[in-house]
Amino acid sequence: MLNHNNNKKKKKKKRKKKKKKKKKKKKKKKKKKKKKTTTTKKKKKKQKTMNINGGMMSAKFNKYSIPNNTCLKYNTTLNPEWLSKTCM
């Protein structure tokens, strides 16, 4: 009989809840800036126009990247300093 009672007591025991561990906050790593690479065809086209002015002008200034033979047409829109460097 004793053995039978012991078994009943074991069944009635509640399971203990596991304690949740607190997660440590990870420090955010600073992202390194990637160097621009010319992998796509579009980027290669932009570089060709940029190299007219010795590669100093960025791709933003596309209106200034004009080949030397057409400089005279665009005198009104371009800087005189830029014209003197490239066209003369």
PDB file of C-alpha atoms in Angstrom:
ATOM      1  CA  MET A   1       0.000   0.000   0.000  1.00  0.00           C
ATOM      2  CA  LEU A   2       2.768   2.427   0.864  1.00  0.00           C
ATOM      3  CA  ASN A   3       4.305   2.040  -2.509  1.00  0.00           C
ATOM      4  CA  HIS A   4       1.007   2.826  -4.211  1.00  0.00           C
ATOM      5  CA  ASN A   5       0.584   6.102  -2.282  1.00  0.00           C
ATOM      6  CA  ASN A   6       4.071   7.266  -3.132  1.00  0.00           C
ATOM      7  CA  ASN A   7       3.330   6.941  -6.824  1.00  0.00           C
ATOM      8  CA  LYS A   8       0.231   9.122  -6.494  1.00  0.00           C
ATOM      9  CA  LYS A   9       2.197  11.854  -4.739  1.00  0.00           C
ATOM     10  CA  LYS A  10       4.727  11.923  -7.560  1.00  0.00           C
ATOM     11  CA  LYS A  11       2.005  12.510 -10.122  1.00  0.00           C
ATOM     12  CA  LYS A  12       0.543  15.469  -8.243  1.00  0.00           C
ATOM     13  CA  LYS A  13       3.838  17.414  -8.129  1.00  0.00           C
ATOM     14  CA  LYS A  14       3.772  20.466 -10.382  1.00  0.00           C
ATOM     15  CA  ARG A  15       6.557  21.084 -12.812  1.00  0.00           C
ATOM     16  CA  LYS A  16       8.822  23.934 -11.894  1.00  0.00           C
ATOM     17  CA  LYS A  17       8.936  26.724 -14.435  1.00  0.00           C
ATOM     18  CA  LYS A  18      12.345  27.310 -15.953  1.00  0.00           C
ATOM     19  CA  LYS A  19      13.709  30.768 -15.337  1.00  0.00           C
ATOM     20  CA  LYS A  20      14.371  32.736 -18.489  1.00  0.00           C
ATOM     21  CA  LYS A  21      17.924  33.926 -18.880  1.00  0.00           C
ATOM     22  CA  LYS A  22      18.297  37.617 -19.558  1.00  0.00           C
ATOM     23  CA  LYS A  23      19.914  38.282 -22.904  1.00  0.00           C
ATOM     24  CA  LYS A  24      22.916  40.578 -22.915  1.00  0.00           C
ATOM     25  CA  LYS A  25      22.619  43.509 -25.263  1.00  0.00           C
ATOM     26  CA  LYS A  26      25.118  43.291 -28.076  1.00  0.00           C
ATOM     27  CA  LYS A  27      27.070  46.383 -29.023  1.00  0.00           C
ATOM     28  CA  LYS A  28      26.365  47.508 -32.556  1.00  0.00           C
ATOM     29  CA  LYS A  29      29.385  47.257 -34.815  1.00  0.00           C
ATOM     30  CA  LYS A  30      30.102  50.199 -37.074  1.00  0.00           C
ATOM     31  CA  LYS A  31      29.703  49.253 -40.703  1.00  0.00           C
ATOM     32  CA  LYS A  32      32.757  49.773 -42.864  1.00  0.00           C
ATOM     33  CA  LYS A  33      32.137  51.775 -45.999  1.00  0.00           C
ATOM     34  CA  LYS A  34      32.591  49.659 -49.075  1.00  0.00           C
ATOM     35  CA  LYS A  35      34.890  50.914 -51.771  1.00  0.00           C
ATOM     36  CA  LYS A  36      33.112  51.606 -55.029  1.00  0.00           C
ATOM     37  CA  THR A  37      33.800  48.944 -57.600  1.00  0.00           C
ATOM     38  CA  THR A  38      33.021  48.957 -61.278  1.00  0.00           C
ATOM     39  CA  THR A  39      31.206  45.662 -61.578  1.00  0.00           C
ATOM     40  CA  THR A  40      28.087  46.679 -63.480  1.00  0.00           C
ATOM     41  CA  LYS A  41      27.996  48.042 -67.000  1.00  0.00           C
ATOM     42  CA  LYS A  42      26.206  51.234 -65.918  1.00  0.00           C
ATOM     43  CA  LYS A  43      28.956  52.204 -63.506  1.00  0.00           C
ATOM     44  CA  LYS A  44      31.616  51.691 -66.156  1.00  0.00           C
ATOM     45  CA  LYS A  45      29.819  54.109 -68.471  1.00  0.00           C
ATOM     46  CA  LYS A  46      29.766  56.778 -65.743  1.00  0.00           C
ATOM     47  CA  GLN A  47      33.496  56.422 -65.173  1.00  0.00           C
ATOM     48  CA  LYS A  48      34.275  57.037 -68.829  1.00  0.00           C
ATOM     49  CA  THR A  49      32.562  60.426 -68.695  1.00  0.00           C
ATOM     50  CA  MET A  50      34.166  61.322 -65.374  1.00  0.00           C
ATOM     51  CA  ASN A  51      37.728  60.781 -66.613  1.00  0.00           C
ATOM     52  CA  ILE A  52      37.576  63.780 -68.972  1.00  0.00           C
ATOM     53  CA  ASN A  53      38.371  66.133 -66.123  1.00  0.00           C
ATOM     54  CA  GLY A  54      41.133  63.941 -64.673  1.00  0.00           C
ATOM     55  CA  GLY A  55      38.667  61.962 -62.540  1.00  0.00           C
ATOM     56  CA  MET A  56      38.114  64.877 -60.137  1.00  0.00           C
ATOM     57  CA  MET A  57      34.457  65.490 -60.955  1.00  0.00           C
ATOM     58  CA  SER A  58      32.011  63.110 -59.348  1.00  0.00           C
ATOM     59  CA  ALA A  59      29.126  61.420 -61.124  1.00  0.00           C
ATOM     60  CA  LYS A  60      26.715  64.049 -59.781  1.00  0.00           C
ATOM     61  CA  PHE A  61      28.028  66.633 -62.220  1.00  0.00           C
ATOM     62  CA  ASN A  62      27.114  64.791 -65.380  1.00  0.00           C
ATOM     63  CA  LYS A  63      26.263  68.007 -67.220  1.00  0.00           C
ATOM     64  CA  TYR A  64      29.944  69.030 -66.987  1.00  0.00           C
ATOM     65  CA  SER A  65      31.287  65.798 -68.411  1.00  0.00           C
ATOM     66  CA  ILE A  66      31.272  66.693 -72.086  1.00  0.00           C
ATOM     67  CA  PRO A  67      33.928  65.649 -74.612  1.00  0.00           C
ATOM     68  CA  ASN A  68      36.328  68.366 -75.802  1.00  0.00           C
ATOM     69  CA  ASN A  69      34.966  68.784 -79.325  1.00  0.00           C
ATOM     70  CA  THR A  70      31.532  69.899 -78.063  1.00  0.00           C
ATOM     71  CA  CYS A  71      32.813  72.454 -75.545  1.00  0.00           C
ATOM     72  CA  LEU A  72      31.993  75.420 -77.758  1.00  0.00           C
ATOM     73  CA  LYS A  73      28.294  74.533 -77.932  1.00  0.00           C
ATOM     74  CA  TYR A  74      27.930  74.488 -74.141  1.00  0.00           C
ATOM     75  CA  ASN A  75      29.718  77.743 -73.285  1.00  0.00           C
ATOM     76  CA  THR A  76      26.648  79.231 -71.605  1.00  0.00           C
ATOM     77  CA  THR A  77      26.071  76.379 -69.133  1.00  0.00           C
ATOM     78  CA  LEU A  78      29.656  75.601 -68.090  1.00  0.00           C
ATOM     79  CA  ASN A  79      32.046  77.299 -65.686  1.00  0.00           C
ATOM     80  CA  PRO A  80      34.768  79.349 -67.408  1.00  0.00           C
ATOM     81  CA  GLU A  81      37.347  77.747 -65.079  1.00  0.00           C
ATOM     82  CA  TRP A  82      36.339  74.284 -66.170  1.00  0.00           C
ATOM     83  CA  LEU A  83      36.409  75.293 -69.833  1.00  0.00           C
ATOM     84  CA  SER A  84      39.923  76.636 -69.583  1.00  0.00           C
ATOM     85  CA  LYS A  85      41.156  73.366 -68.033  1.00  0.00           C
ATOM     86  CA  THR A  86      39.551  70.988 -70.516  1.00  0.00           C
ATOM     87  CA  CYS A  87      39.000  72.755 -73.821  1.00  0.00           C
ATOM     88  CA  MET A  88      42.176  74.797 -74.151  1.00  0.00           C
TER      89      MET A  88
END
